[in-house]
PDB file of C-alpha atoms in Angstrom:
ATOM      1  CA  UNK A  81      -9.273  18.545   4.837  1.00 84.00           C
ATOM      2  CA  UNK A  82      -9.728  16.034   7.619  1.00 89.00           C
ATOM      3  CA  UNK A  83      -8.926  13.137   5.289  1.00 94.00           C
ATOM      4  CA  UNK A  84      -5.368  14.469   4.949  1.00 96.00           C
ATOM      5  CA  UNK A  85      -4.756  13.398   8.550  1.00 95.00           C
ATOM      6  CA  UNK A  86      -5.687   9.808   7.735  1.00 95.00           C
ATOM      7  CA  UNK A  87      -3.568   9.897   4.574  1.00 96.00           C
ATOM      8  CA  UNK A  88      -0.579  11.180   6.551  1.00 96.00           C
ATOM      9  CA  UNK A  89      -0.888   8.372   9.112  1.00 95.00           C
ATOM     10  CA  UNK A  90      -0.908   5.747   6.349  1.00 95.00           C
ATOM     11  CA  UNK A  91       2.011   7.301   4.455  1.00 94.00           C
ATOM     12  CA  UNK A  92       4.253   7.977   7.469  1.00 94.00           C
ATOM     13  CA  UNK A  93       3.376   4.971   9.620  1.00 91.00           C
ATOM     14  CA  UNK A  94       3.252   2.367   6.825  1.00 90.00           C
ATOM     15  CA  UNK A  95       5.375   3.715   3.951  1.00 91.00           C
ATOM     16  CA  UNK A  96       5.666   0.281   2.348  1.00 88.00           C
ATOM     17  CA  UNK A  97       1.925  -0.416   2.267  1.00 90.00           C
ATOM     18  CA  UNK A  98       0.279  -0.450  -1.184  1.00 91.00           C
ATOM     19  CA  UNK A  99      -2.292   2.086   0.031  1.00 94.00           C
ATOM     20  CA  UNK A 100       0.521   4.524   0.899  1.00 94.00           C
ATOM     21  CA  UNK A 101       2.226   4.553  -2.502  1.00 94.00           C
ATOM     22  CA  UNK A 102       2.023   7.756  -4.598  1.00 95.00           C
ATOM     23  CA  UNK A 103      -0.364   6.322  -7.179  1.00 95.00           C
ATOM     24  CA  UNK A 104      -2.841   5.236  -4.508  1.00 96.00           C
ATOM     25  CA  UNK A 105      -2.350   8.381  -2.414  1.00 97.00           C
ATOM     26  CA  UNK A 106      -2.789  10.960  -5.171  1.00 97.00           C
ATOM     27  CA  UNK A 107      -5.074   9.181  -7.624  1.00 97.00           C
ATOM     28  CA  UNK A 108      -7.213   7.626  -4.888  1.00 97.00           C
ATOM     29  CA  UNK A 109      -7.835  11.015  -3.292  1.00 97.00           C
ATOM     30  CA  UNK A 110      -8.314  12.769  -6.649  1.00 97.00           C
ATOM     31  CA  UNK A 111     -10.914  10.340  -7.986  1.00 97.00           C
ATOM     32  CA  UNK A 112     -12.704  10.586  -4.632  1.00 97.00           C
ATOM     33  CA  UNK A 113     -12.723  14.383  -4.792  1.00 96.00           C
ATOM     34  CA  UNK A 114     -13.890  14.418  -8.410  1.00 96.00           C
ATOM     35  CA  UNK A 115     -16.596  11.831  -7.689  1.00 96.00           C
ATOM     36  CA  UNK A 116     -17.828  13.769  -4.669  1.00 95.00           C
ATOM     37  CA  UNK A 117     -17.807  17.109  -6.462  1.00 94.00           C
ATOM     38  CA  UNK A 118     -19.598  15.744  -9.525  1.00 95.00           C
ATOM     39  CA  UNK A 119     -22.220  14.041  -7.361  1.00 95.00           C
ATOM     40  CA  UNK A 120     -22.926  17.213  -5.417  1.00 93.00           C
ATOM     41  CA  UNK A 121     -23.128  19.459  -8.501  1.00 92.00           C
ATOM     42  CA  UNK A 122     -25.399  16.945 -10.184  1.00 93.00           C
ATOM     43  CA  UNK A 123     -27.750  16.001  -7.336  1.00 92.00           C
ATOM     44  CA  UNK A 124     -27.581  18.952  -4.858  1.00 90.00           C
ATOM     45  CA  UNK A 125     -29.086  16.767  -2.135  1.00 91.00           C
ATOM     46  CA  UNK A 126     -26.804  15.298   0.555  1.00 90.00           C
ATOM     47  CA  UNK A 127     -29.115  12.303   1.046  1.00 93.00           C
ATOM     48  CA  UNK A 128     -28.464  11.319  -2.570  1.00 94.00           C
ATOM     49  CA  UNK A 129     -25.072  12.873  -3.252  1.00 94.00           C
ATOM     50  CA  UNK A 130     -23.283  11.217  -0.307  1.00 95.00           C
ATOM     51  CA  UNK A 131     -23.971   7.543  -1.224  1.00 95.00           C
ATOM     52  CA  UNK A 132     -23.519   8.231  -4.948  1.00 96.00           C
ATOM     53  CA  UNK A 133     -20.249  10.127  -4.432  1.00 95.00           C
ATOM     54  CA  UNK A 134     -18.695   7.569  -2.084  1.00 96.00           C
ATOM     55  CA  UNK A 135     -19.808   4.674  -4.311  1.00 97.00           C
ATOM     56  CA  UNK A 136     -18.364   6.299  -7.426  1.00 97.00           C
ATOM     57  CA  UNK A 137     -15.107   6.959  -5.569  1.00 97.00           C
ATOM     58  CA  UNK A 138     -14.867   3.308  -4.558  1.00 96.00           C
ATOM     59  CA  UNK A 139     -15.609   2.061  -8.076  1.00 97.00           C
ATOM     60  CA  UNK A 140     -13.011   4.345  -9.675  1.00 97.00           C
ATOM     61  CA  UNK A 141     -10.404   3.294  -7.107  1.00 97.00           C
ATOM     62  CA  UNK A 142     -11.040  -0.350  -7.960  1.00 96.00           C
ATOM     63  CA  UNK A 143     -10.917   0.281 -11.709  1.00 96.00           C
ATOM     64  CA  UNK A 144      -7.720   2.364 -11.536  1.00 96.00           C
ATOM     65  CA  UNK A 145      -6.174   0.165  -8.816  1.00 95.00           C
ATOM     66  CA  UNK A 146      -5.555   3.128  -6.532  1.00 96.00           C
ATOM     67  CA  UNK A 147      -7.351   2.162  -3.323  1.00 95.00           C
ATOM     68  CA  UNK A 148      -6.821   4.761  -0.613  1.00 96.00           C
ATOM     69  CA  UNK A 149      -9.225   4.522   2.312  1.00 95.00           C
ATOM     70  CA  UNK A 150      -9.128   8.237   3.314  1.00 96.00           C
ATOM     71  CA  UNK A 151     -10.564   9.000  -0.119  1.00 96.00           C
ATOM     72  CA  UNK A 152     -13.930   7.863   1.216  1.00 95.00           C
ATOM     73  CA  UNK A 153     -13.805  10.729   3.713  1.00 95.00           C
ATOM     74  CA  UNK A 154     -12.864  13.141   0.919  1.00 96.00           C
ATOM     75  CA  UNK A 155     -15.874  12.102  -1.162  1.00 95.00           C
ATOM     76  CA  UNK A 156     -18.054  12.433   1.954  1.00 94.00           C
ATOM     77  CA  UNK A 157     -16.745  15.954   2.636  1.00 94.00           C
ATOM     78  CA  UNK A 158     -17.338  17.066  -0.947  1.00 93.00           C
ATOM     79  CA  UNK A 159     -20.953  15.919  -0.810  1.00 93.00           C
ATOM     80  CA  UNK A 160     -21.903  17.122   2.681  1.00 89.00           C
ATOM     81  CA  UNK A 161     -20.508  20.682   3.012  1.00 82.00           C
ATOM     82  CA  UNK A 162     -22.576  22.781   0.583  1.00 84.00           C
ATOM     83  CA  UNK A 163     -21.198  26.158   1.677  1.00 85.00           C
ATOM     84  CA  UNK A 164     -17.563  25.306   0.942  1.00 85.00           C
ATOM     85  CA  UNK A 165     -18.249  23.204  -2.139  1.00 86.00           C
ATOM     86  CA  UNK A 166     -20.586  25.714  -3.788  1.00 86.00           C
ATOM     87  CA  UNK A 167     -18.216  28.624  -3.136  1.00 88.00           C
ATOM     88  CA  UNK A 168     -15.048  26.938  -4.445  1.00 88.00           C
ATOM     89  CA  UNK A 169     -16.420  24.210  -6.731  1.00 90.00           C
ATOM     90  CA  UNK A 170     -13.633  22.663  -8.881  1.00 93.00           C
ATOM     91  CA  UNK A 171     -11.018  24.949  -7.314  1.00 93.00           C
ATOM     92  CA  UNK A 172     -11.418  22.776  -4.227  1.00 93.00           C
ATOM     93  CA  UNK A 173     -10.059  19.827  -6.206  1.00 94.00           C
ATOM     94  CA  UNK A 174      -7.242  21.435  -8.178  1.00 94.00           C
ATOM     95  CA  UNK A 175      -6.348  24.299  -5.841  1.00 94.00           C
ATOM     96  CA  UNK A 176      -6.573  22.607  -2.435  1.00 94.00           C
ATOM     97  CA  UNK A 177      -6.818  18.824  -2.692  1.00 95.00           C
ATOM     98  CA  UNK A 178      -4.082  18.167  -5.271  1.00 96.00           C
ATOM     99  CA  UNK A 179      -1.458  20.565  -3.813  1.00 96.00           C
ATOM    100  CA  UNK A 180      -2.027  19.145  -0.328  1.00 96.00           C
ATOM    101  CA  UNK A 181      -1.446  15.603  -1.597  1.00 97.00           C
ATOM    102  CA  UNK A 182       1.758  16.647  -3.382  1.00 96.00           C
ATOM    103  CA  UNK A 183       3.031  18.199  -0.142  1.00 97.00           C
ATOM    104  CA  UNK A 184       2.267  15.025   1.847  1.00 97.00           C
ATOM    105  CA  UNK A 185       4.079  12.882  -0.733  1.00 96.00           C
ATOM    106  CA  UNK A 186       7.074  15.229  -0.903  1.00 95.00           C
ATOM    107  CA  UNK A 187       7.502  15.349   2.871  1.00 96.00           C
ATOM    108  CA  UNK A 188       7.182  11.549   3.032  1.00 94.00           C
ATOM    109  CA  UNK A 189       9.996  11.140   0.481  1.00 93.00           C
ATOM    110  CA  UNK A 190      12.268  13.486   2.463  1.00 94.00           C
ATOM    111  CA  UNK A 191      11.326  11.953   5.819  1.00 93.00           C
ATOM    112  CA  UNK A 192      12.028   8.368   4.755  1.00 88.00           C
ATOM    113  CA  UNK A 193      15.140   9.037   2.642  1.00 86.00           C
ATOM    114  CA  UNK A 194      17.748   8.835   5.472  1.00 86.00           C
ATOM    115  CA  UNK A 195      16.614   5.384   6.608  1.00 82.00           C
ATOM    116  CA  UNK A 196      17.776   2.361   4.618  1.00 74.00           C
ATOM    117  CA  UNK A 197      14.931   0.241   5.987  1.00 78.00           C
ATOM    118  CA  UNK A 198      12.226   2.786   5.067  1.00 82.00           C
ATOM    119  CA  UNK A 199      11.945   3.450   1.345  1.00 80.00           C
ATOM    120  CA  UNK A 200       9.232   5.675  -0.070  1.00 89.00           C
ATOM    121  CA  UNK A 201       8.080   5.151  -2.700  1.00 88.00           C
ATOM    122  CA  UNK A 202       8.950   1.478  -2.915  1.00 83.00           C
ATOM    123  CA  UNK A 203       9.980   1.726  -6.564  1.00 79.00           C
ATOM    124  CA  UNK A 204      12.948   3.832  -5.412  1.00 74.00           C
ATOM    125  CA  UNK A 205      14.336   0.991  -3.311  1.00 66.00           C
ATOM    126  CA  UNK A 206      17.883  -0.203  -3.797  1.00 53.00           C
ATOM    127  CA  UNK A 207      17.505  -1.805  -7.237  1.00 57.00           C
ATOM    128  CA  UNK A 208      21.174  -2.790  -7.408  1.00 42.00           C
ATOM    129  CA  UNK A 209      21.032  -4.469  -4.004  1.00 58.00           C
ATOM    130  CA  UNK A 210      17.889  -6.323  -4.949  1.00 61.00           C
ATOM    131  CA  UNK A 211      19.402  -7.467  -8.251  1.00 60.00           C
ATOM    132  CA  UNK A 212      22.530  -8.741  -6.515  1.00 58.00           C
ATOM    133  CA  UNK A 213      20.465 -10.592  -3.949  1.00 62.00           C
ATOM    134  CA  UNK A 214      18.322 -12.095  -6.697  1.00 61.00           C
ATOM    135  CA  UNK A 215      21.414 -13.326  -8.567  1.00 61.00           C
ATOM    136  CA  UNK A 216      22.707 -14.973  -5.410  1.00 61.00           C
ATOM    137  CA  UNK A 217      19.368 -16.640  -4.750  1.00 59.00           C
ATOM    138  CA  UNK A 218      19.117 -17.925  -8.318  1.00 57.00           C
ATOM    139  CA  UNK A 219      22.218 -20.062  -7.737  1.00 55.00           C
ATOM    140  CA  UNK A 220      20.130 -22.363  -5.568  1.00 51.00           C
ATOM    141  CA  UNK A 221      17.715 -24.278  -7.755  1.00 49.00           C
ATOM    142  CA  UNK A 222      16.167 -26.620  -5.189  1.00 58.00           C
ATOM    143  CA  UNK A 223      12.396 -26.373  -4.869  1.00 65.00           C
ATOM    144  CA  UNK A 224      10.864 -24.827  -1.775  1.00 64.00           C
ATOM    145  CA  UNK A 225       8.722 -26.937   0.502  1.00 67.00           C
ATOM    146  CA  UNK A 226       5.675 -26.035   2.518  1.00 64.00           C
ATOM    147  CA  UNK A 227       7.827 -26.248   5.652  1.00 73.00           C
ATOM    148  CA  UNK A 228      10.068 -23.489   4.271  1.00 72.00           C
ATOM    149  CA  UNK A 229       7.112 -21.198   3.671  1.00 66.00           C
ATOM    150  CA  UNK A 230       5.678 -21.881   7.121  1.00 67.00           C
ATOM    151  CA  UNK A 231       9.048 -21.093   8.733  1.00 73.00           C
ATOM    152  CA  UNK A 232       9.310 -17.838   6.782  1.00 71.00           C
ATOM    153  CA  UNK A 233       5.715 -16.955   7.577  1.00 65.00           C
ATOM    154  CA  UNK A 234       6.442 -17.135  11.314  1.00 68.00           C
ATOM    155  CA  UNK A 235       9.179 -14.513  10.955  1.00 69.00           C
ATOM    156  CA  UNK A 236       6.920 -11.973   9.278  1.00 64.00           C
ATOM    157  CA  UNK A 237       4.638 -10.279  11.801  1.00 55.00           C
ATOM    158  CA  UNK A 238       2.033  -8.837   9.432  1.00 50.00           C
ATOM    159  CA  UNK A 239       0.008 -10.347   6.623  1.00 48.00           C
ATOM    160  CA  UNK A 240      -2.688  -7.769   5.772  1.00 48.00           C
ATOM    161  CA  UNK A 241      -2.290  -5.902   2.486  1.00 58.00           C
ATOM    162  CA  UNK A 242       1.025  -7.610   1.752  1.00 60.00           C
ATOM    163  CA  UNK A 243       2.931  -5.640  -0.868  1.00 63.00           C
ATOM    164  CA  UNK A 244       5.176  -7.124  -3.539  1.00 59.00           C
ATOM    165  CA  UNK A 245       8.266  -6.217  -1.494  1.00 67.00           C
ATOM    166  CA  UNK A 246       6.849  -7.955   1.585  1.00 71.00           C
ATOM    167  CA  UNK A 247       5.977 -11.036  -0.455  1.00 67.00           C
ATOM    168  CA  UNK A 248       9.530 -11.141  -1.811  1.00 71.00           C
ATOM    169  CA  UNK A 249      10.794 -10.837   1.774  1.00 76.00           C
ATOM    170  CA  UNK A 250       8.699 -13.909   2.633  1.00 73.00           C
ATOM    171  CA  UNK A 251      10.185 -15.718  -0.360  1.00 76.00           C
ATOM    172  CA  UNK A 252      13.766 -14.802   0.623  1.00 80.00           C
ATOM    173  CA  UNK A 253      13.220 -16.016   4.186  1.00 83.00           C
ATOM    174  CA  UNK A 254      11.815 -19.284   2.858  1.00 79.00           C
ATOM    175  CA  UNK A 255      14.842 -19.808   0.587  1.00 78.00           C
ATOM    176  CA  UNK A 256      17.234 -19.064   3.460  1.00 82.00           C
ATOM    177  CA  UNK A 257      15.463 -21.656   5.619  1.00 82.00           C
ATOM    178  CA  UNK A 258      15.602 -24.176   2.789  1.00 79.00           C
ATOM    179  CA  UNK A 259      19.344 -23.636   2.268  1.00 79.00           C
ATOM    180  CA  UNK A 260      19.953 -24.050   6.004  1.00 82.00           C
ATOM    181  CA  UNK A 261      18.061 -27.357   5.917  1.00 79.00           C
ATOM    182  CA  UNK A 262      20.181 -28.538   2.975  1.00 76.00           C
ATOM    183  CA  UNK A 263      23.404 -27.786   4.879  1.00 75.00           C
ATOM    184  CA  UNK A 264      22.297 -29.850   7.895  1.00 72.00           C
ATOM    185  CA  UNK A 265      20.262 -32.770   6.513  1.00 58.00           C
ATOM    186  CA  UNK A 266      20.792 -34.869   9.634  1.00 55.00           C
ATOM    187  CA  UNK A 267      19.057 -32.335  11.873  1.00 54.00           C
ATOM    188  CA  UNK A 268      15.422 -33.351  12.384  1.00 51.00           C
ATOM    189  CA  UNK A 269      12.900 -30.783  11.335  1.00 51.00           C
ATOM    190  CA  UNK A 270       9.584 -30.039  12.948  1.00 55.00           C
ATOM    191  CA  UNK A 271       6.477 -31.111  11.067  1.00 50.00           C
ATOM    192  CA  UNK A 272       4.726 -28.206   9.356  1.00 51.00           C
ATOM    193  CA  UNK A 273       1.892 -26.602  11.263  1.00 54.00           C
ATOM    194  CA  UNK A 274      -1.587 -26.663   9.732  1.00 48.00           C
ATOM    195  CA  UNK A 275      -2.520 -23.378   8.067  1.00 50.00           C
ATOM    196  CA  UNK A 276      -4.376 -20.876  10.231  1.00 53.00           C
ATOM    197  CA  UNK A 277      -7.345 -19.023   8.704  1.00 49.00           C
ATOM    198  CA  UNK A 278      -6.103 -15.610   9.892  1.00 50.00           C
ATOM    199  CA  UNK A 279      -2.802 -15.815   8.010  1.00 45.00           C
ATOM    200  CA  UNK A 280      -1.962 -14.856   4.447  1.00 42.00           C
TER     201      UNK A 280
END
């Protein structure tokens, strides 16, 4: 399926993105395939089945919190290729779509495993390291300022679809900046920049 190519790019190029995580990858594609198949079997007219199938896929992704953009292409394929869909029907979902997604996820886990800075899925990250870092950060009780957040924001290069791990990275950078300011109170600090509309 052509949508597998888009899924692979998301999973391998942005393994920390929310859209790349296993729940979004597998469930997002599955609900799109099921929505497309059901729409085609029910309506049998591409002019009706395509918008209904893609819309149902989007709604189910929002409800189940498993947004995966390539799923839109999967729903489109299931509602616009009558020869393949009519010949395989639900086997196309369980016999082709699901196994292909499991293979993509499995290869992504193996591919990212050797690299400490690339963890897939994110829930398999170094929990002990994170806990130790959190304990060290909790020793500093001073409140963060807007200047700290602005300084941390400048160090992060991307803001779209920020995952929980990326948000915590922003928080850690802000705390580090704040601690550095506490150690050198005599050093003048730059006034915070006004917020830009294209950030966060």
